[in-house]
mmCIF file of C-alpha atoms in Angstrom:
data_model
loop_
_atom_site.group_PDB
_atom_site.id
_atom_site.type_symbol
_atom_site.label_atom_id
_atom_site.label_comp_id
_atom_site.label_asym_id
_atom_site.label_seq_id
_atom_site.Cartn_x
_atom_site.Cartn_y
_atom_site.Cartn_z
ATOM 1 C CA UNK A 923 -51.354 19.658 9.711
ATOM 2 C CA UNK A 924 -48.938 21.019 6.481
ATOM 3 C CA UNK A 925 -45.641 21.072 6.039
ATOM 4 C CA UNK A 926 -42.890 22.550 3.369
ATOM 5 C CA UNK A 927 -41.509 20.561 1.097
ATOM 6 C CA UNK A 928 -37.966 19.921 1.355
ATOM 7 C CA UNK A 929 -35.365 20.553 -1.774
ATOM 8 C CA UNK A 930 -35.717 16.994 -2.695
ATOM 9 C CA UNK A 931 -38.613 16.165 -2.369
ATOM 10 C CA UNK A 932 -39.977 20.015 -4.229
ATOM 11 C CA UNK A 933 -37.453 18.232 -7.242
ATOM 12 C CA UNK A 934 -39.268 15.175 -7.304
ATOM 13 C CA UNK A 935 -42.778 16.803 -7.467
ATOM 14 C CA UNK A 936 -41.255 18.339 -10.296
ATOM 15 C CA UNK A 937 -44.202 21.132 -11.676
ATOM 16 C CA UNK A 938 -46.668 18.456 -11.816
ATOM 17 C CA UNK A 939 -46.279 18.101 -15.985
ATOM 18 C CA UNK A 940 -44.596 14.955 -15.840
ATOM 19 C CA UNK A 941 -45.106 11.414 -13.122
ATOM 20 C CA UNK A 942 -42.327 10.431 -10.914
ATOM 21 C CA UNK A 943 -44.277 7.390 -9.841
ATOM 22 C CA UNK A 944 -43.053 4.439 -7.643
ATOM 23 C CA UNK A 945 -44.702 1.148 -7.702
ATOM 24 C CA UNK A 946 -44.801 -1.669 -5.197
ATOM 25 C CA UNK A 947 -46.475 -4.712 -6.647
ATOM 26 C CA UNK A 948 -46.711 -7.956 -4.657
ATOM 27 C CA UNK A 949 -48.801 -11.403 -4.865
ATOM 28 C CA UNK A 950 -51.485 -12.951 -2.471
ATOM 29 C CA UNK A 951 -53.084 -15.923 -2.411
ATOM 30 C CA UNK A 952 -56.894 -15.410 -1.242
ATOM 31 C CA UNK A 953 -60.245 -14.193 -1.878
ATOM 32 C CA UNK A 954 -60.685 -10.474 -0.991
ATOM 33 C CA UNK A 955 -63.542 -7.633 -1.263
ATOM 34 C CA UNK A 956 -63.385 -4.473 -2.509
ATOM 35 C CA UNK A 957 -65.212 -2.910 0.307
ATOM 36 C CA UNK A 958 -62.770 -4.422 2.811
ATOM 37 C CA UNK A 959 -59.561 -3.143 1.217
ATOM 38 C CA UNK A 960 -60.517 0.376 1.079
ATOM 39 C CA UNK A 961 -61.172 -0.035 4.970
ATOM 40 C CA UNK A 962 -58.004 -1.261 5.462
ATOM 41 C CA UNK A 963 -56.612 2.004 2.997
ATOM 42 C CA UNK A 964 -58.795 4.444 5.892
ATOM 43 C CA UNK A 965 -56.974 2.828 8.288
ATOM 44 C CA UNK A 966 -53.796 3.248 6.861
ATOM 45 C CA UNK A 967 -54.716 7.298 6.677
ATOM 46 C CA UNK A 968 -56.223 7.333 10.372
ATOM 47 C CA UNK A 969 -51.980 6.168 11.000
ATOM 48 C CA UNK A 970 -50.499 8.345 8.214
ATOM 49 C CA UNK A 971 -51.274 11.818 8.208
ATOM 50 C CA UNK A 972 -49.567 12.353 4.807
ATOM 51 C CA UNK A 973 -51.516 9.965 3.082
ATOM 52 C CA UNK A 974 -54.324 12.866 3.182
ATOM 53 C CA UNK A 975 -52.109 15.473 2.337
ATOM 54 C CA UNK A 976 -52.931 17.127 -1.087
ATOM 55 C CA UNK A 977 -50.353 19.518 -2.171
ATOM 56 C CA UNK A 978 -50.999 23.388 -1.824
ATOM 57 C CA UNK A 979 -48.853 26.433 -2.584
ATOM 58 C CA UNK A 980 -48.286 29.924 -0.172
ATOM 59 C CA UNK A 981 -47.943 32.858 -1.807
ATOM 60 C CA UNK A 982 -44.022 32.884 -2.982
ATOM 61 C CA UNK A 983 -44.933 29.523 -4.941
ATOM 62 C CA UNK A 984 -43.396 27.361 -2.573
ATOM 63 C CA UNK A 985 -45.542 23.457 -2.216
ATOM 64 C CA UNK A 986 -46.820 22.225 0.934
ATOM 65 C CA UNK A 987 -47.733 19.231 1.929
ATOM 66 C CA UNK A 988 -51.230 19.861 3.286
ATOM 67 C CA UNK A 989 -53.808 17.128 5.156
ATOM 68 C CA UNK A 990 -57.072 17.916 3.431
ATOM 69 C CA UNK A 991 -59.650 18.951 5.611
ATOM 70 C CA UNK A 992 -62.047 17.156 3.489
ATOM 71 C CA UNK A 993 -61.937 13.406 3.580
ATOM 72 C CA UNK A 994 -59.580 12.076 0.568
ATOM 73 C CA UNK A 995 -60.228 8.254 -0.872
ATOM 74 C CA UNK A 996 -57.185 6.826 -2.251
ATOM 75 C CA UNK A 997 -58.185 6.035 -5.752
ATOM 76 C CA UNK A 998 -58.031 1.676 -6.610
ATOM 77 C CA UNK A 999 -58.450 1.054 -9.950
ATOM 78 C CA UNK A 1000 -59.274 -2.858 -10.790
ATOM 79 C CA UNK A 1001 -58.572 -4.837 -13.756
ATOM 80 C CA UNK A 1002 -58.772 -8.719 -14.589
ATOM 81 C CA UNK A 1003 -55.306 -10.956 -13.476
ATOM 82 C CA UNK A 1004 -55.187 -12.757 -17.141
ATOM 83 C CA UNK A 1005 -51.483 -13.759 -16.529
ATOM 84 C CA UNK A 1006 -48.656 -14.044 -14.277
ATOM 85 C CA UNK A 1007 -47.370 -10.748 -16.079
ATOM 86 C CA UNK A 1008 -50.115 -8.643 -16.312
ATOM 87 C CA UNK A 1009 -48.434 -6.787 -13.178
ATOM 88 C CA UNK A 1010 -45.358 -5.800 -15.204
ATOM 89 C CA UNK A 1011 -47.686 -4.665 -17.878
ATOM 90 C CA UNK A 1012 -49.907 -2.492 -15.265
ATOM 91 C CA UNK A 1013 -46.498 -1.480 -13.611
ATOM 92 C CA UNK A 1014 -45.682 0.499 -16.997
ATOM 93 C CA UNK A 1015 -49.130 2.199 -17.359
ATOM 94 C CA UNK A 1016 -48.746 3.519 -13.492
ATOM 95 C CA UNK A 1017 -45.462 5.027 -14.476
ATOM 96 C CA UNK A 1018 -47.075 7.219 -16.667
ATOM 97 C CA UNK A 1019 -50.327 7.999 -15.018
ATOM 98 C CA UNK A 1020 -49.792 11.479 -12.899
ATOM 99 C CA UNK A 1021 -51.267 12.144 -10.077
ATOM 100 C CA UNK A 1022 -53.444 15.335 -9.266
ATOM 101 C CA UNK A 1023 -51.676 16.111 -6.742
ATOM 102 C CA UNK A 1024 -53.776 19.868 -5.642
ATOM 103 C CA UNK A 1025 -57.217 16.917 -5.189
ATOM 104 C CA UNK A 1026 -56.223 13.752 -4.558
ATOM 105 C CA UNK A 1027 -53.564 11.481 -2.795
ATOM 106 C CA UNK A 1028 -50.162 11.074 -3.627
ATOM 107 C CA UNK A 1029 -51.114 7.267 -2.843
ATOM 108 C CA UNK A 1030 -52.929 4.868 -5.063
ATOM 109 C CA UNK A 1031 -53.937 1.595 -5.984
ATOM 110 C CA UNK A 1032 -54.323 -1.188 -8.411
ATOM 111 C CA UNK A 1033 -56.251 -4.572 -7.793
ATOM 112 C CA UNK A 1034 -55.253 -7.485 -10.978
ATOM 113 C CA UNK A 1035 -57.705 -9.241 -9.476
ATOM 114 C CA UNK A 1036 -58.089 -13.359 -10.140
ATOM 115 C CA UNK A 1037 -60.018 -16.148 -8.630
ATOM 116 C CA UNK A 1038 -57.271 -17.817 -6.109
ATOM 117 C CA UNK A 1039 -54.434 -14.725 -6.910
ATOM 118 C CA UNK A 1040 -53.910 -11.262 -6.501
ATOM 119 C CA UNK A 1041 -51.677 -9.030 -7.868
ATOM 120 C CA UNK A 1042 -51.663 -6.352 -6.069
ATOM 121 C CA UNK A 1043 -49.499 -2.256 -6.979
ATOM 122 C CA UNK A 1044 -49.104 0.124 -4.536
ATOM 123 C CA UNK A 1045 -48.529 3.714 -6.639
ATOM 124 C CA UNK A 1046 -46.789 6.562 -5.091
ATOM 125 C CA UNK A 1047 -45.340 9.762 -6.187
ATOM 126 C CA UNK A 1048 -41.726 9.619 -5.606
ATOM 127 C CA UNK A 1049 -42.273 13.073 -3.414
ATOM 128 C CA UNK A 1050 -43.761 11.641 -0.914
ATOM 129 C CA UNK A 1051 -41.527 8.178 0.597
ATOM 130 C CA UNK A 1052 -39.009 5.958 -0.485
ATOM 131 C CA UNK A 1053 -38.706 1.902 -0.476
ATOM 132 C CA UNK A 1054 -38.136 2.007 3.506
ATOM 133 C CA UNK A 1055 -41.854 4.345 3.934
ATOM 134 C CA UNK A 1056 -43.720 1.318 1.362
ATOM 135 C CA UNK A 1057 -42.082 -1.499 2.688
ATOM 136 C CA UNK A 1058 -43.505 -0.770 6.073
ATOM 137 C CA UNK A 1059 -47.044 1.038 4.658
ATOM 138 C CA UNK A 1060 -47.061 -2.762 2.951
ATOM 139 C CA UNK A 1061 -46.573 -4.764 6.212
ATOM 140 C CA UNK A 1062 -49.425 -2.230 8.402
ATOM 141 C CA UNK A 1063 -51.779 -2.722 4.182
ATOM 142 C CA UNK A 1064 -51.288 -7.331 4.912
ATOM 143 C CA UNK A 1065 -52.259 -6.482 9.284
ATOM 144 C CA UNK A 1066 -55.038 -4.421 8.666
ATOM 145 C CA UNK A 1067 -56.342 -6.681 5.573
ATOM 146 C CA UNK A 1068 -55.932 -10.062 8.484
ATOM 147 C CA UNK A 1069 -57.771 -8.113 10.887
ATOM 148 C CA UNK A 1070 -59.036 -5.069 10.448
ATOM 149 C CA UNK A 1071 -58.917 -4.336 14.461
ATOM 150 C CA UNK A 1072 -54.730 -5.492 14.605
ATOM 151 C CA UNK A 1073 -52.846 -2.325 16.534
ATOM 152 C CA UNK A 1074 -51.163 -0.327 14.077
ATOM 153 C CA UNK A 1075 -49.248 2.554 15.242
ATOM 154 C CA UNK A 1076 -50.079 5.877 15.234
ATOM 155 C CA UNK A 1077 -47.064 7.660 12.899
ATOM 156 C CA UNK A 1078 -45.771 11.478 14.882
ATOM 157 C CA UNK A 1079 -45.209 12.705 11.475
ATOM 158 C CA UNK A 1080 -42.242 14.743 10.236
ATOM 159 C CA UNK A 1081 -42.516 18.594 10.632
ATOM 160 C CA UNK A 1082 -39.915 19.939 8.872
ATOM 161 C CA UNK A 1083 -36.334 20.190 8.690
ATOM 162 C CA UNK A 1084 -36.134 20.599 12.515
ATOM 163 C CA UNK A 1085 -37.688 16.918 13.075
ATOM 164 C CA UNK A 1086 -34.784 15.259 11.606
ATOM 165 C CA UNK A 1087 -32.068 17.746 12.639
ATOM 166 C CA UNK A 1088 -30.790 17.391 15.987
ATOM 167 C CA UNK A 1089 -31.148 20.974 17.262
ATOM 168 C CA UNK A 1090 -27.828 21.720 18.833
ATOM 169 C CA UNK A 1091 -26.737 21.203 15.109
ATOM 170 C CA UNK A 1092 -29.114 23.642 13.665
ATOM 171 C CA UNK A 1093 -28.802 26.202 15.690
ATOM 172 C CA UNK A 1094 -24.711 25.802 16.087
ATOM 173 C CA UNK A 1095 -23.647 28.854 14.377
ATOM 174 C CA UNK A 1096 -20.795 27.132 12.828
ATOM 175 C CA UNK A 1097 -22.396 24.552 10.934
ATOM 176 C CA UNK A 1098 -24.912 27.144 9.995
ATOM 177 C CA UNK A 1099 -22.214 29.223 8.606
ATOM 178 C CA UNK A 1100 -20.549 26.162 7.085
ATOM 179 C CA UNK A 1101 -24.119 25.294 5.457
ATOM 180 C CA UNK A 1102 -24.103 29.186 3.882
ATOM 181 C CA UNK A 1103 -20.879 28.648 2.689
ATOM 182 C CA UNK A 1104 -21.166 25.616 1.036
ATOM 183 C CA UNK A 1105 -24.473 26.115 -0.343
ATOM 184 C CA UNK A 1106 -23.088 29.495 -1.746
ATOM 185 C CA UNK A 1107 -20.595 27.983 -3.612
ATOM 186 C CA UNK A 1108 -23.327 25.441 -5.025
ATOM 187 C CA UNK A 1109 -25.756 27.799 -5.890
ATOM 188 C CA UNK A 1110 -22.957 30.245 -8.159
ATOM 189 C CA UNK A 1111 -21.663 26.742 -10.086
ATOM 190 C CA UNK A 1112 -25.223 26.129 -10.622
ATOM 191 C CA UNK A 1113 -26.358 29.416 -11.647
ATOM 192 C CA UNK A 1114 -23.183 29.067 -14.323
ATOM 193 C CA UNK A 1115 -23.347 25.814 -15.771
ATOM 194 C CA UNK A 1116 -24.927 26.445 -19.679
ATOM 195 C CA UNK A 1117 -28.517 24.286 -20.123
ATOM 196 C CA UNK A 1118 -29.492 22.395 -22.888
ATOM 197 C CA UNK A 1119 -32.783 23.438 -23.681
ATOM 198 C CA UNK A 1120 -33.725 20.162 -25.585
ATOM 199 C CA UNK A 1121 -34.492 16.856 -23.117
ATOM 200 C CA UNK A 1122 -33.068 13.342 -24.584
ATOM 201 C CA UNK A 1123 -35.538 11.728 -26.549
ATOM 202 C CA UNK A 1124 -36.522 9.049 -24.153
ATOM 203 C CA UNK A 1125 -38.342 6.517 -26.553
ATOM 204 C CA UNK A 1126 -39.720 3.618 -25.345
ATOM 205 C CA UNK A 1127 -39.467 2.404 -21.604
ATOM 206 C CA UNK A 1128 -38.966 -0.700 -20.551
ATOM 207 C CA UNK A 1129 -39.035 -3.150 -16.837
ATOM 208 C CA UNK A 1130 -36.940 -6.418 -16.921
ATOM 209 C CA UNK A 1131 -37.540 -8.678 -14.186
ATOM 210 C CA UNK A 1132 -35.959 -11.669 -13.430
ATOM 211 C CA UNK A 1133 -35.149 -13.513 -9.823
ATOM 212 C CA UNK A 1134 -32.289 -16.070 -8.853
ATOM 213 C CA UNK A 1135 -33.279 -19.147 -7.255
ATOM 214 C CA UNK A 1136 -33.165 -20.004 -2.874
ATOM 215 C CA UNK A 1137 -30.118 -22.024 -3.692
ATOM 216 C CA UNK A 1138 -27.793 -19.203 -5.829
ATOM 217 C CA UNK A 1139 -29.248 -16.691 -3.356
ATOM 218 C CA UNK A 1140 -28.175 -18.566 -0.002
ATOM 219 C CA UNK A 1141 -25.108 -19.158 -2.992
ATOM 220 C CA UNK A 1142 -23.795 -15.769 -3.083
ATOM 221 C CA UNK A 1143 -24.850 -14.652 0.265
ATOM 222 C CA UNK A 1144 -22.680 -17.235 1.464
ATOM 223 C CA UNK A 1145 -19.996 -15.582 -1.086
ATOM 224 C CA UNK A 1146 -20.321 -12.779 0.373
ATOM 225 C CA UNK A 1147 -19.147 -12.625 4.284
ATOM 226 C CA UNK A 1148 -16.177 -15.221 2.814
ATOM 227 C CA UNK A 1149 -15.136 -12.195 1.027
ATOM 228 C CA UNK A 1150 -15.962 -10.090 3.914
ATOM 229 C CA UNK A 1151 -17.690 -7.946 1.786
ATOM 230 C CA UNK A 1152 -22.186 -6.983 1.455
ATOM 231 C CA UNK A 1153 -24.147 -8.420 -1.138
ATOM 232 C CA UNK A 1154 -24.346 -4.682 -2.794
ATOM 233 C CA UNK A 1155 -21.085 -4.353 -3.109
ATOM 234 C CA UNK A 1156 -20.431 -7.702 -4.934
ATOM 235 C CA UNK A 1157 -23.884 -6.782 -7.148
ATOM 236 C CA UNK A 1158 -22.412 -3.176 -8.050
ATOM 237 C CA UNK A 1159 -19.372 -4.192 -9.260
ATOM 238 C CA UNK A 1160 -20.960 -7.113 -11.676
ATOM 239 C CA UNK A 1161 -23.466 -4.412 -12.504
ATOM 240 C CA UNK A 1162 -20.735 -2.042 -13.787
ATOM 241 C CA UNK A 1163 -18.038 -5.330 -15.598
ATOM 242 C CA UNK A 1164 -21.727 -6.112 -17.220
ATOM 243 C CA UNK A 1165 -22.587 -3.397 -18.832
ATOM 244 C CA UNK A 1166 -18.330 -2.534 -19.597
ATOM 245 C CA UNK A 1167 -19.045 -6.206 -20.878
ATOM 246 C CA UNK A 1168 -22.113 -4.776 -23.535
ATOM 247 C CA UNK A 1169 -21.446 -1.183 -23.688
ATOM 248 C CA UNK A 1170 -17.465 -1.609 -24.365
ATOM 249 C CA UNK A 1171 -16.626 2.171 -24.367
ATOM 250 C CA UNK A 1172 -20.033 3.550 -24.493
ATOM 251 C CA UNK A 1173 -19.613 2.291 -20.832
ATOM 252 C CA UNK A 1174 -19.174 5.709 -17.766
ATOM 253 C CA UNK A 1175 -17.192 3.249 -15.261
ATOM 254 C CA UNK A 1176 -20.420 4.441 -12.600
ATOM 255 C CA UNK A 1177 -23.534 3.600 -10.430
ATOM 256 C CA UNK A 1178 -25.077 5.748 -7.741
ATOM 257 C CA UNK A 1179 -26.399 3.953 -5.177
ATOM 258 C CA UNK A 1180 -28.832 5.607 -2.299
ATOM 259 C CA UNK A 1181 -28.213 4.887 1.247
ATOM 260 C CA UNK A 1182 -30.948 5.138 3.702
ATOM 261 C CA UNK A 1183 -31.043 8.570 6.082
ATOM 262 C CA UNK A 1184 -32.400 6.078 8.924
ATOM 263 C CA UNK A 1185 -29.037 4.879 9.088
ATOM 264 C CA UNK A 1186 -27.726 8.129 9.917
ATOM 265 C CA UNK A 1187 -31.293 9.670 11.356
ATOM 266 C CA UNK A 1188 -32.164 8.021 14.235
ATOM 267 C CA UNK A 1189 -35.208 10.640 14.424
ATOM 268 C CA UNK A 1190 -36.707 9.229 11.206
ATOM 269 C CA UNK A 1191 -38.206 6.121 12.424
ATOM 270 C CA UNK A 1192 -39.238 3.411 9.862
ATOM 271 C CA UNK A 1193 -42.841 4.218 9.902
ATOM 272 C CA UNK A 1194 -42.417 8.239 8.878
ATOM 273 C CA UNK A 1195 -43.076 8.498 5.672
ATOM 274 C CA UNK A 1196 -40.522 10.967 4.401
ATOM 275 C CA UNK A 1197 -37.896 10.248 0.845
ATOM 276 C CA UNK A 1198 -35.240 12.279 1.262
ATOM 277 C CA UNK A 1199 -32.564 10.123 0.375
ATOM 278 C CA UNK A 1200 -28.345 9.901 0.182
ATOM 279 C CA UNK A 1201 -26.531 9.098 -2.982
ATOM 280 C CA UNK A 1202 -22.393 7.661 -3.279
ATOM 281 C CA UNK A 1203 -20.529 6.411 -6.467
ATOM 282 C CA UNK A 1204 -19.336 3.658 -6.995
ATOM 283 C CA UNK A 1205 -16.342 1.972 -9.965
ATOM 284 C CA UNK A 1206 -14.559 -0.002 -10.251
ATOM 285 C CA UNK A 1207 -10.481 0.038 -10.976
ATOM 286 C CA UNK A 1208 -9.949 -1.645 -14.166
ATOM 287 C CA UNK A 1209 -6.214 -2.771 -13.586
ATOM 288 C CA UNK A 1210 -6.646 -5.287 -11.018
ATOM 289 C CA UNK A 1211 -8.531 -8.098 -10.926
ATOM 290 C CA UNK A 1212 -12.541 -8.510 -10.298
ATOM 291 C CA UNK A 1213 -11.811 -10.174 -7.230
ATOM 292 C CA UNK A 1214 -8.941 -7.245 -5.890
ATOM 293 C CA UNK A 1215 -12.270 -5.351 -6.962
ATOM 294 C CA UNK A 1216 -14.216 -6.334 -4.213
ATOM 295 C CA UNK A 1217 -12.241 -5.609 -1.553
ATOM 296 C CA UNK A 1218 -11.328 -2.319 -3.177
ATOM 297 C CA UNK A 1219 -14.534 -1.039 -3.258
ATOM 298 C CA UNK A 1220 -15.607 -2.287 -0.375
ATOM 299 C CA UNK A 1221 -13.285 -0.075 1.182
ATOM 300 C CA UNK A 1222 -14.252 2.981 -1.380
ATOM 301 C CA UNK A 1223 -17.863 2.307 0.180
ATOM 302 C CA UNK A 1224 -17.238 2.082 3.720
ATOM 303 C CA UNK A 1225 -14.934 5.218 3.294
ATOM 304 C CA UNK A 1226 -17.821 7.509 1.566
ATOM 305 C CA UNK A 1227 -20.661 5.721 2.948
ATOM 306 C CA UNK A 1228 -18.569 7.167 6.855
ATOM 307 C CA UNK A 1229 -18.433 10.621 5.349
ATOM 308 C CA UNK A 1230 -21.753 11.155 5.144
ATOM 309 C CA UNK A 1231 -23.992 13.801 6.855
ATOM 310 C CA UNK A 1232 -27.522 14.017 6.684
ATOM 311 C CA UNK A 1233 -27.436 16.732 8.324
ATOM 312 C CA UNK A 1234 -25.392 19.364 6.811
ATOM 313 C CA UNK A 1235 -25.899 17.826 3.969
ATOM 314 C CA UNK A 1236 -30.157 19.069 4.238
ATOM 315 C CA UNK A 1237 -29.286 22.290 5.996
ATOM 316 C CA UNK A 1238 -26.902 22.973 2.418
ATOM 317 C CA UNK A 1239 -30.424 21.749 0.573
ATOM 318 C CA UNK A 1240 -32.189 23.443 1.867
ATOM 319 C CA UNK A 1241 -30.473 27.024 1.280
ATOM 320 C CA UNK A 1242 -30.920 26.505 -2.040
ATOM 321 C CA UNK A 1243 -34.713 26.976 -2.756
ATOM 322 C CA UNK A 1244 -34.174 29.753 -5.186
ATOM 323 C CA UNK A 1245 -32.251 27.487 -7.757
ATOM 324 C CA UNK A 1246 -34.369 24.524 -7.808
ATOM 325 C CA UNK A 1247 -35.613 24.791 -11.203
ATOM 326 C CA UNK A 1248 -32.087 25.665 -12.938
ATOM 327 C CA UNK A 1249 -31.178 22.846 -10.865
ATOM 328 C CA UNK A 1250 -34.089 19.942 -11.636
ATOM 329 C CA UNK A 1251 -33.353 21.218 -15.227
ATOM 330 C CA UNK A 1252 -29.507 20.698 -14.832
ATOM 331 C CA UNK A 1253 -30.885 16.654 -14.329
ATOM 332 C CA UNK A 1254 -34.057 17.065 -15.977
ATOM 333 C CA UNK A 1255 -31.251 18.095 -19.579
ATOM 334 C CA UNK A 1256 -28.184 17.622 -18.576
ATOM 335 C CA UNK A 1257 -25.655 14.773 -20.327
ATOM 336 C CA UNK A 1258 -25.477 11.387 -18.726
ATOM 337 C CA UNK A 1259 -22.523 10.878 -16.678
ATOM 338 C CA UNK A 1260 -23.239 7.769 -15.084
ATOM 339 C CA UNK A 1261 -23.981 3.937 -16.505
ATOM 340 C CA UNK A 1262 -27.179 2.977 -13.573
ATOM 341 C CA UNK A 1263 -28.710 3.573 -10.585
ATOM 342 C CA UNK A 1264 -28.569 1.068 -8.109
ATOM 343 C CA UNK A 1265 -30.771 0.194 -4.904
ATOM 344 C CA UNK A 1266 -30.930 -2.835 -2.563
ATOM 345 C CA UNK A 1267 -33.885 -2.743 -0.185
ATOM 346 C CA UNK A 1268 -31.789 -6.027 1.053
ATOM 347 C CA UNK A 1269 -34.223 -8.523 3.086
ATOM 348 C CA UNK A 1270 -37.131 -7.871 3.315
ATOM 349 C CA UNK A 1271 -39.271 -8.987 6.900
ATOM 350 C CA UNK A 1272 -42.935 -9.108 5.902
ATOM 351 C CA UNK A 1273 -44.378 -12.560 6.912
ATOM 352 C CA UNK A 1274 -46.104 -14.636 4.124
ATOM 353 C CA UNK A 1275 -48.498 -16.456 6.260
ATOM 354 C CA UNK A 1276 -51.725 -15.112 6.972
ATOM 355 C CA UNK A 1277 -54.851 -16.557 8.587
ATOM 356 C CA UNK A 1278 -57.240 -15.379 6.059
ATOM 357 C CA UNK A 1279 -54.104 -15.542 2.592
ATOM 358 C CA UNK A 1280 -50.707 -15.655 2.101
ATOM 359 C CA UNK A 1281 -47.906 -13.116 0.894
ATOM 360 C CA UNK A 1282 -46.882 -15.513 -2.481
ATOM 361 C CA UNK A 1283 -44.137 -13.182 -3.112
ATOM 362 C CA UNK A 1284 -43.277 -8.765 -3.130
ATOM 363 C CA UNK A 1285 -41.297 -8.294 -6.403
ATOM 364 C CA UNK A 1286 -39.164 -5.262 -6.417
ATOM 365 C CA UNK A 1287 -40.526 -2.072 -6.815
ATOM 366 C CA UNK A 1288 -40.098 -0.286 -9.314
ATOM 367 C CA UNK A 1289 -39.502 4.292 -10.429
ATOM 368 C CA UNK A 1290 -39.265 6.119 -13.517
ATOM 369 C CA UNK A 1291 -39.037 9.386 -13.901
ATOM 370 C CA UNK A 1292 -38.163 12.493 -15.679
ATOM 371 C CA UNK A 1293 -34.637 13.830 -14.034
ATOM 372 C CA UNK A 1294 -32.038 12.412 -17.058
ATOM 373 C CA UNK A 1295 -31.240 8.437 -17.276
ATOM 374 C CA UNK A 1296 -34.061 6.557 -15.939
ATOM 375 C CA UNK A 1297 -31.730 3.702 -15.985
ATOM 376 C CA UNK A 1298 -32.547 1.905 -12.721
ATOM 377 C CA UNK A 1299 -31.836 -1.530 -11.144
ATOM 378 C CA UNK A 1300 -33.691 -2.251 -7.879
ATOM 379 C CA UNK A 1301 -32.860 -6.002 -5.903
ATOM 380 C CA UNK A 1302 -34.699 -6.963 -2.827
ATOM 381 C CA UNK A 1303 -34.856 -10.569 -1.397
ATOM 382 C CA UNK A 1304 -38.179 -11.704 -0.021
ATOM 383 C CA UNK A 1305 -38.695 -15.607 0.853
ATOM 384 C CA UNK A 1306 -34.928 -16.955 0.297
ATOM 385 C CA UNK A 1307 -35.298 -15.678 -2.903
ATOM 386 C CA UNK A 1308 -33.217 -12.815 -4.661
ATOM 387 C CA UNK A 1309 -35.494 -10.354 -7.009
ATOM 388 C CA UNK A 1310 -34.488 -7.837 -9.547
ATOM 389 C CA UNK A 1311 -36.783 -4.785 -11.347
ATOM 390 C CA UNK A 1312 -34.622 -3.024 -14.333
ATOM 391 C CA UNK A 1313 -36.312 -0.206 -16.158
ATOM 392 C CA UNK A 1314 -34.730 2.032 -18.759
ATOM 393 C CA UNK A 1315 -35.644 3.460 -21.586
ATOM 394 C CA UNK A 1316 -34.437 2.987 -25.707
ATOM 395 C CA UNK A 1317 -32.624 6.433 -25.929
ATOM 396 C CA UNK A 1318 -30.518 5.966 -23.093
ATOM 397 C CA UNK A 1319 -29.822 2.204 -22.737
ATOM 398 C CA UNK A 1320 -31.342 -0.110 -25.481
ATOM 399 C CA UNK A 1321 -33.602 -2.906 -24.417
ATOM 400 C CA UNK A 1322 -31.433 -5.356 -26.546
ATOM 401 C CA UNK A 1323 -28.165 -3.947 -24.340
ATOM 402 C CA UNK A 1324 -30.014 -4.541 -21.275
ATOM 403 C CA UNK A 1325 -31.132 -8.146 -21.946
ATOM 404 C CA UNK A 1326 -27.890 -8.331 -22.659
ATOM 405 C CA UNK A 1327 -27.058 -6.824 -19.447
ATOM 406 C CA UNK A 1328 -28.528 -9.053 -17.531
ATOM 407 C CA UNK A 1329 -27.746 -11.916 -18.771
ATOM 408 C CA UNK A 1330 -23.766 -10.979 -17.988
ATOM 409 C CA UNK A 1331 -24.923 -10.175 -14.409
ATOM 410 C CA UNK A 1332 -26.730 -13.513 -14.515
ATOM 411 C CA UNK A 1333 -23.505 -15.731 -15.460
ATOM 412 C CA UNK A 1334 -21.530 -13.906 -13.685
ATOM 413 C CA UNK A 1335 -22.455 -14.418 -10.792
ATOM 414 C CA UNK A 1336 -22.845 -18.023 -11.470
ATOM 415 C CA UNK A 1337 -19.294 -18.285 -12.145
ATOM 416 C CA UNK A 1338 -17.698 -16.402 -8.883
ATOM 417 C CA UNK A 1339 -20.042 -18.559 -6.640
ATOM 418 C CA UNK A 1340 -18.770 -21.618 -8.787
ATOM 419 C CA UNK A 1341 -15.025 -20.060 -8.311
ATOM 420 C CA UNK A 1342 -15.921 -19.979 -4.155
ATOM 421 C CA UNK A 1343 -16.976 -23.567 -5.097
ATOM 422 C CA UNK A 1344 -13.457 -25.055 -6.398
ATOM 423 C CA UNK A 1345 -11.518 -24.110 -4.076
#
């Protein structure tokens, strides 16, 4: 079984010389054996063929996912658990550890082993799967860890663009012409843009983690409902204000937000291992107040989201494989034009109590890669608590500024909640 990597996946894969890894940390209370964890990982591979895939190149040097004929074991690295924050140091270590995609699976596991409590990291090459796929794999891993006989549905893997785009669109001459025209224009623009030969010195990468307690999380959600906005919009607005307060004239007033393609392409199921994403950019209107901005931003988000067309976007991108290197270099060497990427996984609906152990925590994923500005914030909500991972690099955003942005964001959240209580 094999399939050619899509344009976006090729972009994330790169040339295999620089890591682009996603880390999903979670905390378990219970006792485990390495042999059992290996069995669980093997079962996951049996249910999801791409977990047994390596990267192969054809005669045109195009990469393919190809299920290996040899038995490939997902590697486990075990370290002793010394403290509550070991997972953060191990996460940063995993950011910088290359996969060997032509010989090994694009997933590995780190077990930070304690007597009663263990922290486990799922590590994926970002070209393999997105956050939604990772959460499905985590849920299945926990079910199998509790009961190896648990029934996990067999993935019917995506084998190409034809499995995502409806045939009536993919074969439509009108849509093909539209994609060709847009794609040709995009390729021409990419070819004409001059590229620097030197990247910005990223310097030291960092990870900042914090949580909002259950009460604050609940009040934040209530605030958003009262103002008829999404939590995502509220957090984007507070993040932009925090950047403005800390960075002043250096702030770009732009946050890019991934949008789950599954909302628009029902062919992509929850258990599909897939890494293609859509994106919108949001900004504040500096001439109006915060609450007015929330309403305006919500309308802007809804308008931009409604215009997203995953099918034509994919068709355009698939016509642009000839400029993949140039496009990747533009991202890598180009000047940053946004403050941050912000991703909200929302409420994680994975049970926390099992027969043989309990899932104490799921920490928000972290990701860092070589394609330009690394500043990223990811949030998720598990067991009623909103969790934040804020990652970046000194060369793009000083660690001291990132800490100040965190404090400003927390302060603004509390101020807005309190303002609602006064009314």
